[in-house]
Amino acid sequence: MRHDKMMIELYCTLDRTKHIPVSVSFDAVLARWSVRIMMHLLRRDRLKQFLTHHLRLHCGNRELCFVREGDVLLAEVSDMPIIDPCSVMLRHAPMICVRVQDGQLMHDLADYHRLSVMELRMLGQYPHAHVPYSRTGAIWERVHSYLRTDLHTHLSSQISSEGLLEVASMHDALYPVELLERHGITTEGLTRHAMRSTFFAPARSEKLRCEQEDCEVEGIYVRELKEHHPQAWTRFIEALHIPVDEVHTFDMLERQVYRMRNPLTKNPALVRSTLLRVAQEYRQQGIDYAELAVTAAFDTAWLRAATEAILEAEECTGVQLRLLAAIPRSLPPVEMLHQLALVKYIAQHPYVVGVDFLGYEANKTQNFAWALNHVARFAAQQARGIATDSTGWDFADDFILRVHAGENGKNPDNVSEVLDIAFRHGIRVRVGHAAYGHERDYQGIARIMGQRNQLIVEFNPDSNMAMNNIDTAEQLPITAWAQAGIPIVIASDGAGIYQTDAQQLLAAGMYAGLEDAHLEHILATEQKHCARQQALFARKQQAFITHYAHKDAFFSTLEQQTRHLKRYDAMQRLAHKRPLLIAGASGSSWSRISVNHQKEITRAIHQLVHSLDPDKIYFALGRIKHEGIGRIVDDAISEYLTYHPNSRPFDVVGMISPHQNMPTLATHLNHIVVLHGELMSVPTHMTEKLALHHGSALYIGGSAFTRDFIKRSEDLGIPFGVMAEIEGASGEKARVLESQFIFHGAAGMIHQVRTMLGDDVFRV
Ligand SMILES: [Zn+2]
């Protein structure tokens, strides 16, 4: 019996995510230390083997290897003087150090010595990596001065897996059996109930019924799984995040992890408790302020529930949660335009602080530069307190534009293109990731924008590692940006899915090379941002209450606007103005035009745009190539706005076919008309729309498509003009058409428009 009492034991973990439990015991009779390391929660044998080969037990001047028995590592050493501490070392770096003090076992080392999730992933994937990273130097004392914000995260990936399942249990949520079984999670003996499916686009092609739209499927109560199948419960938790020793691709994240979260994160009954839980988890990490990007922010019911929960969460935990309305960067243009229209409305709510363009960076920033320009113009107006016509809301807001850019290296210009747009409009912008790009990104305008408090770059080291975008912490250019004096923060990108927290994120930044002065810089950036948002919130809240005496008024208008967008007909809406289609040379047909003619065309279009009245006429354009007629019209409108900053902008209607995959559109586009039918039917459908709305057309150069446009315009009796002597379609047709359809040079172009549309469409 005496022997038992002399045995003291301590439980801890080798890592900070608590996936490698360790028990350390000291037997006072035998003066024996024994250490057991449990590896059953690890996924990769590679990591288990690595630990077996590289872990040592140190005691006094003794060093021992661990012996592996299945998933357990064991080391024991006897006859040790009681004053000698016992340490677990990994490649000569201390992870755990325990000593006997007053009959108890005590830890000697700070938390940051244990392995972080970034190191676990590196070892699971690349056992030859130089891990653990060094923890020497005074800077490590600072890792306790936690990060205070999480400016880059997503609600559906932020909540911890356990948190999500607890919320689901609490609310008696059902979960589809089909998904659990596909994942090898048993539901044996549990009663099945009918439930509705939850659509999940990324796995649509796999045709699971529970992921299609509006199907009835079988589900079980999440709560019952916990009660009856504890092992299945553990497996379920593990299925909701990326394992600590694994690296995923974007596809794996979507089709393995997000799909398992989907039935819960999209369940409207769980919104309130999910947000409360997120706030509690932030409280535990020491985070005071977080901005959650959410695609559901456009849904009236969701937004109503979320804003109520955010208020409650702040009252309970003191944590301030704010929302960024999120738009996928590859959304088809029409849908994107609808969401942009709604963003302008929901941004009135004090809890909505801006917009986020997110998703897998398969496309270039340029592909949706029109949308960024669109929202940037709005942000610039907001900053100046200019009312948006429909609502009368004229509160001078400070609206955040955040873009995911440089997360992977596929399109290295993505970061600089975002910076260019924001700089041009003089608005604040946040860049999420910036793991890839050019040196000039942090040497150029970023410095100026940083000095003006218009830029914050958000680094997400643990997400980048988990998603196969970097292989080591040093690969992240975070110190280069910090050194350039540009405001930066470190963020989670979804702490639940990546299994990280504020302290591990800061450590990852230090592995990447951040030094003491950089940490000061980060903390100062956070403080400045929070102070700014708080001041803004107080004023915005007041304005909101004044404008919407009942908050129901805000939500019912949002619902109306959403319904209205579905029936929205741009050309009908613009019926009080006359459309002018300008089409012709683009891409290769533009390069066939002589330089002199190109200059003449450019001069003509600029003169025309400057002389027209935006209240009387609008432009119709197709997709835009890098060079050509559409680009010149777009540039001329930009120039017009530079010279007439207080003028009402021109309306620009993009006429696009759904067959044009990710088309580049005019930066001034503010309406879209979708042309149905095949790509070859574009000239027919476009001219039919034009005829219906009493439009006119100018054709300049071009090839086969433009020839068809001209022919169809003639058939339908649309007033039009072709520019003579220009290489391509317009020059060819000018040789055979009647003179009323032909014009020469800049003066001829203006005269042609006057003949077609009358003097009325010109500025006085
Ligand atoms: Zn993100």
CSV table of C-alpha atoms and ligand atoms in Angstrom, one decimal, residues 152 154 404 433 493, ligand 1:
chain,number,residue,atom,x,y,z
A,152,HIS,CA,-9.6,36.5,-41.3
A,154,HIS,CA,-15.0,31.9,-41.9
A,404,HIS,CA,-8.6,36.5,-50.9
A,433,HIS,CA,-3.2,35.4,-47.5
A,493,ASP,CA,-8.8,31.3,-41.6
B,1,ZN,ZN,-10.1,32.6,-46.0
